[in-house]
Coordinates of C-alpha atoms in Angstrom, one line a residue:
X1 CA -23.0 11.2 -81.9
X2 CA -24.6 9.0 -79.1
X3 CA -22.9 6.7 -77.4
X4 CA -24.9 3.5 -79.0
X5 CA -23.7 5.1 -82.3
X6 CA -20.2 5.5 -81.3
X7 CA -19.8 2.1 -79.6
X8 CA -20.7 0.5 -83.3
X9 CA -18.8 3.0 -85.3
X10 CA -15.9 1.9 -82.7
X11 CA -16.3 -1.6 -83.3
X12 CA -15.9 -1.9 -86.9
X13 CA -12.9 0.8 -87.3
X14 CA -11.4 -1.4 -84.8
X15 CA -12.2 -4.6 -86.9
X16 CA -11.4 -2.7 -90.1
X17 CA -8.0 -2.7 -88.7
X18 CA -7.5 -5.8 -87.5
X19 CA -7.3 -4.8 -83.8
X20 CA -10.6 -6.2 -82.6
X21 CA -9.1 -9.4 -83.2
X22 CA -6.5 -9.4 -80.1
X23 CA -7.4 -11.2 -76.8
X24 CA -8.7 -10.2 -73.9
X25 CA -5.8 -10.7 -72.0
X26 CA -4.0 -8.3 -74.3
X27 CA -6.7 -5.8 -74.6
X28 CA -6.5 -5.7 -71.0
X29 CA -3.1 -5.1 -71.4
X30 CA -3.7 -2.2 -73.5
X31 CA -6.6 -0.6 -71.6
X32 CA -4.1 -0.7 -68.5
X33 CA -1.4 1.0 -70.7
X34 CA -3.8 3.9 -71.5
X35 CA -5.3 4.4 -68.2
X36 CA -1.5 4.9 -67.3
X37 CA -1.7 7.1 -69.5
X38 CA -5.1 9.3 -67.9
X39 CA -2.8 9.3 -64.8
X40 CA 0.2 11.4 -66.2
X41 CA -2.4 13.5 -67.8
X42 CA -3.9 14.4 -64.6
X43 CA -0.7 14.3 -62.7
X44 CA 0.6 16.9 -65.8
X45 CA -2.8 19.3 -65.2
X46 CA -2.7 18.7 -61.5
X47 CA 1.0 19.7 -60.2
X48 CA 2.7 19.5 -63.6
X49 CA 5.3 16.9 -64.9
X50 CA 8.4 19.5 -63.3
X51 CA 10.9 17.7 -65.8
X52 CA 14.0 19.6 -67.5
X53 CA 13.8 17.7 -70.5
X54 CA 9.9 18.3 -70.9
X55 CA 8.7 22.0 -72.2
X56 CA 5.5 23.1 -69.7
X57 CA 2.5 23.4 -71.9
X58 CA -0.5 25.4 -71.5
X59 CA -3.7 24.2 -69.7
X60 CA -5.7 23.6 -72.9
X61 CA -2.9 21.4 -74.4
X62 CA -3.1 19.0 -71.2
X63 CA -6.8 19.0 -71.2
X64 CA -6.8 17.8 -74.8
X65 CA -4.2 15.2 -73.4
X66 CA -6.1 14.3 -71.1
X67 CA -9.6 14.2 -73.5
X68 CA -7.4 12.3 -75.8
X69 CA -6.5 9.6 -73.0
X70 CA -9.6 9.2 -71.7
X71 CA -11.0 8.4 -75.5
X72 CA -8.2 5.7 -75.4
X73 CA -9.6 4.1 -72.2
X74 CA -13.5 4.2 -73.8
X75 CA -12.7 2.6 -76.8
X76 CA -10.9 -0.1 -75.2
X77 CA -13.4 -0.9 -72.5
X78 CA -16.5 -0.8 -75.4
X79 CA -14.3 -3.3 -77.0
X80 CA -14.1 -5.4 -74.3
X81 CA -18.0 -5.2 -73.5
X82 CA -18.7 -6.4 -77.2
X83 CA -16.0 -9.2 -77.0
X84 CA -18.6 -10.1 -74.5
X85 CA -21.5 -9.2 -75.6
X86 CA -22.2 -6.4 -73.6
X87 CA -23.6 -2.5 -74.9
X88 CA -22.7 0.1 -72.8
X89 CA -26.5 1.1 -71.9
X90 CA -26.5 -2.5 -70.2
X91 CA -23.2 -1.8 -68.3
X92 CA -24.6 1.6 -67.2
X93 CA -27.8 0.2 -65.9
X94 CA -26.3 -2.5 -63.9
X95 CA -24.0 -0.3 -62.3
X96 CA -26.7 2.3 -61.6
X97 CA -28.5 -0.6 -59.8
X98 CA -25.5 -1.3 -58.0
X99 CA -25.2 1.9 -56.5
X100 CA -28.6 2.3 -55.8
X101 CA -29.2 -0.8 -54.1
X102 CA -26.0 -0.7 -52.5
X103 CA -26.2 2.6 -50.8
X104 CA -30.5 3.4 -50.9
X105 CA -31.0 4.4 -47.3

């Protein structure tokens, strides 16, 4: 699936559940939660977790930890770009501007 496809297949299972509908302020909220979240699954690949009440997984259990996370933080920035009207291709493009213009030599 392309990334145009999955930003509107994203968008309506999130409004098929009702979860479109929260604010910004709390979606923020959330996004912050799950990027949180992409830290202790690089801090778990990286030097491990190292805590006695915690089992030590393999490397391909953390890396789908850490796929699953990063998922998480996608969906929850594509639903703030729609809340705004924004696609992702337009996101993508400005930033690549950015940095081009930014640091062209």
């Amino acid at each position: 699936m392309n990334i145009k496809d999955y930003n509107k297949w994203v968008v309506e299972f999130y409004k098929k559940r009702n979860w479109y509908d929260y604010d910004p302020f709390i979606r923020i909220g959330f996004l912050t939660e799950e990027v949180g979240e992409v830290s202790r699954a690089v801090r778990s690949l990286e030097i491990g977790r190292d805590r006695p009440d915690e089992s030590v997984q393999t490397t391909e259990f953390y890396k789908e930890n850490l796929m699953e996370e990063l998922g998480d933080v996608l969906d929850n920035v594509l639903i703030l770009a729609d809340k705004y009207g924004l696609t992702f291709e337009e996101i993508i493009h400005h930033h690549q501007q950015k940095l081009e213009n930014r640091f062209s030599e």
